[in-house]
PDB file of C-alpha atoms in Angstrom:
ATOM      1  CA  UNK A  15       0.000   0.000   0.000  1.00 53.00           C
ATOM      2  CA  UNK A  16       3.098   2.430   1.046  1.00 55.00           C
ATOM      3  CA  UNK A  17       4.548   1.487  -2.453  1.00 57.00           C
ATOM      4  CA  UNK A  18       1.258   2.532  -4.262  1.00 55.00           C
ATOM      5  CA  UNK A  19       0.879   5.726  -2.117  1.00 54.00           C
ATOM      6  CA  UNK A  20       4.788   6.667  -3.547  1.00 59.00           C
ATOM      7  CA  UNK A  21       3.774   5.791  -7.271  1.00 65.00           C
ATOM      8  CA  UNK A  22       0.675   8.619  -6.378  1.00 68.00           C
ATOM      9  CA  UNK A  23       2.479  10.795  -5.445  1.00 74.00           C
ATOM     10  CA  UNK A  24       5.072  10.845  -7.867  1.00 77.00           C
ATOM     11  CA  UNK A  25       2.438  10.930 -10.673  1.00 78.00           C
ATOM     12  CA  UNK A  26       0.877  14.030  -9.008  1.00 81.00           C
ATOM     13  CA  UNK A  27       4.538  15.524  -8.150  1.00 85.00           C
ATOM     14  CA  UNK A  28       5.102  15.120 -12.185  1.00 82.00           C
ATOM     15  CA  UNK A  29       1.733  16.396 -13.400  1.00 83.00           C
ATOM     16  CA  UNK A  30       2.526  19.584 -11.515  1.00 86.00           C
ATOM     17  CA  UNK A  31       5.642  20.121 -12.764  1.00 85.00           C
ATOM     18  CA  UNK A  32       4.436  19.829 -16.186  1.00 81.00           C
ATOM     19  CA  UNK A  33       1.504  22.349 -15.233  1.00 85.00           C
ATOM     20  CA  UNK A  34       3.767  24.655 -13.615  1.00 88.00           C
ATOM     21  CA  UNK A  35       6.260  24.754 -17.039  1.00 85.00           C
ATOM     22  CA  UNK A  36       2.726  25.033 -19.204  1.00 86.00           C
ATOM     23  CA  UNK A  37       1.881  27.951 -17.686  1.00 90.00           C
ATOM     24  CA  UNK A  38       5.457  29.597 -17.700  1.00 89.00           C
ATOM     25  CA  UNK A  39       5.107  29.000 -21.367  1.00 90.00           C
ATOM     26  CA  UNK A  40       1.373  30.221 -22.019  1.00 92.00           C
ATOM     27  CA  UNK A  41       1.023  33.072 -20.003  1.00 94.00           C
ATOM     28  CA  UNK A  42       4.593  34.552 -20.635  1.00 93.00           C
ATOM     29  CA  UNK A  43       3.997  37.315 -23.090  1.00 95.00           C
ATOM     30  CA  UNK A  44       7.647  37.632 -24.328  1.00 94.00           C
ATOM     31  CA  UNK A  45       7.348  33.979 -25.645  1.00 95.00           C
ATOM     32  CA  UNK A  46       6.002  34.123 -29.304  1.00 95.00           C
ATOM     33  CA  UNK A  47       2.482  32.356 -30.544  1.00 95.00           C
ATOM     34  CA  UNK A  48       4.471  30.438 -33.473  1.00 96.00           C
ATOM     35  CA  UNK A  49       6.871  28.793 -30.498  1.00 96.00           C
ATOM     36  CA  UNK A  50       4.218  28.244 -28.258  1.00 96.00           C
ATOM     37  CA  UNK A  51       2.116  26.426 -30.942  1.00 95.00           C
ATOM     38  CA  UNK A  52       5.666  24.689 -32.125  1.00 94.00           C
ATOM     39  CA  UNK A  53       5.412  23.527 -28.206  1.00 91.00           C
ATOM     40  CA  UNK A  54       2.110  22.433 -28.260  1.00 91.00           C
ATOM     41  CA  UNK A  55       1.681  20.586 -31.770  1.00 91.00           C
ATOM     42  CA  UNK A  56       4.863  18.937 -30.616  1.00 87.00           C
ATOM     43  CA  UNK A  57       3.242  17.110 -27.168  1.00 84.00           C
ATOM     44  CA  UNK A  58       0.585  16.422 -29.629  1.00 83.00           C
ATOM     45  CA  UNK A  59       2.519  14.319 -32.139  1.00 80.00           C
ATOM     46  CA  UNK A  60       4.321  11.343 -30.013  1.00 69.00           C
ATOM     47  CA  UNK A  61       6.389   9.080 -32.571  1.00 57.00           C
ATOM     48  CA  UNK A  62       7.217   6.377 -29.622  1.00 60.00           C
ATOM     49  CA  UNK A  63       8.335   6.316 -25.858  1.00 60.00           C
ATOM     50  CA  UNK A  64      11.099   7.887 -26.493  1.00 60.00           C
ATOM     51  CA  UNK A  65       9.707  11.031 -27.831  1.00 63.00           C
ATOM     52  CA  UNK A  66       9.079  13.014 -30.607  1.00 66.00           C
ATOM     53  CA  UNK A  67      10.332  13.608 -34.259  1.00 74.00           C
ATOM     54  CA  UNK A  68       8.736  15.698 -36.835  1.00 82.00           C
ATOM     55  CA  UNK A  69      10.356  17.432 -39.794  1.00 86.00           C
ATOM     56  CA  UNK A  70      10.481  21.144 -39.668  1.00 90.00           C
ATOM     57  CA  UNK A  71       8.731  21.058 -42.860  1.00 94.00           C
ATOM     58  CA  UNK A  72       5.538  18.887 -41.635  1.00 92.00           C
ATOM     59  CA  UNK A  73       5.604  21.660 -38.190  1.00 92.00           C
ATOM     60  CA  UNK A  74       5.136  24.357 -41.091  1.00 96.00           C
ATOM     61  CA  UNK A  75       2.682  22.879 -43.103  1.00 96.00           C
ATOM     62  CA  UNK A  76       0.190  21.595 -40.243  1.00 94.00           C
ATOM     63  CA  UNK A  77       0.591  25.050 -38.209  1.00 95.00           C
ATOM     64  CA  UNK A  78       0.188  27.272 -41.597  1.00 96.00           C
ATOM     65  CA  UNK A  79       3.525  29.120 -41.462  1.00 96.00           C
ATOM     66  CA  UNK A  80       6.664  29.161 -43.247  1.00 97.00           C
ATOM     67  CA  UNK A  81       9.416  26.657 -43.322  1.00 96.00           C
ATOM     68  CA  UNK A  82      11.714  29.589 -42.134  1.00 97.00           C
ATOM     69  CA  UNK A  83       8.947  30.748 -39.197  1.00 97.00           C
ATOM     70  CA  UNK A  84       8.413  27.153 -37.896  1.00 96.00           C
ATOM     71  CA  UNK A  85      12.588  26.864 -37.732  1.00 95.00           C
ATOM     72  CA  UNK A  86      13.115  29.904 -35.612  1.00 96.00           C
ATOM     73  CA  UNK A  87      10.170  28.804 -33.664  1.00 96.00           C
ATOM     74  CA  UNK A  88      11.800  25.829 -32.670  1.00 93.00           C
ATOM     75  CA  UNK A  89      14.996  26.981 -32.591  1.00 94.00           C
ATOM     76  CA  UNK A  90      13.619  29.440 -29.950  1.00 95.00           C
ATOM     77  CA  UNK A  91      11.611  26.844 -28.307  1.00 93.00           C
ATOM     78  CA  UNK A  92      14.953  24.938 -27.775  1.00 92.00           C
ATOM     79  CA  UNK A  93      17.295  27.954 -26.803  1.00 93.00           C
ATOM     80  CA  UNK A  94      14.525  28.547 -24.001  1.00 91.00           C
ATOM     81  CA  UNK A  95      14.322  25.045 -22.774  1.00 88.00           C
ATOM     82  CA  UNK A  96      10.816  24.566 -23.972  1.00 88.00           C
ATOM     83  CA  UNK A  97      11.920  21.544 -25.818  1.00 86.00           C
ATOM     84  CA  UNK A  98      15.055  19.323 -25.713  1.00 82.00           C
ATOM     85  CA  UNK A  99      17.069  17.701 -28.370  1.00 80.00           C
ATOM     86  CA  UNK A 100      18.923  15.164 -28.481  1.00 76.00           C
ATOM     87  CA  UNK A 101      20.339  16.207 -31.763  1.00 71.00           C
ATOM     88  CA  UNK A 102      20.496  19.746 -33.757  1.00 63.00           C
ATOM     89  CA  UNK A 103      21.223  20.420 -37.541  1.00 62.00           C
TER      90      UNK A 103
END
């Protein structure tokens, strides 16, 4: 029972955290809409368990902006720590 109590709350401990760094990110105005939605459509779009890939050119086209726009979006996004990667081109 002690061991399912620990699993609880270290579910609820993560959900909070990724709360807390959702609202960091939405309700900061300095943070633009294009990386916020680059953000977003990202959590959306899980490739496996060990997380997510998408071309910068399939970002563009599903969020209606430019190959260049969705780039510096995510190159933003990263800079900021809004995303990780394991690898940048």
């Amino acid at each position: 029972m002690e061991a399912d109590m620990a699993i609880t709350t270290d579910r609820n401990t993560k959900w909070a955290k990724y709360y807390e760094s959702q609202k960091k990110l939405w309700y900061d105005p300095s943070v633009s809409l294009a990386v916020k939605a680059v953000v977003r459509l990202l959590e959306l779009h899980r490739s496996d368990s060990k997380g997510w890939s998408m071309s910068v050119r399939m970002t563009a086209k599903l969020l209606g902006i430019s190959t260049n726009t969705a780039l510096k979006a995510i190159s933003q996004a990263l800079d900021s720590g809004y995303l990780e990667a394991s690898k940048r081109i």
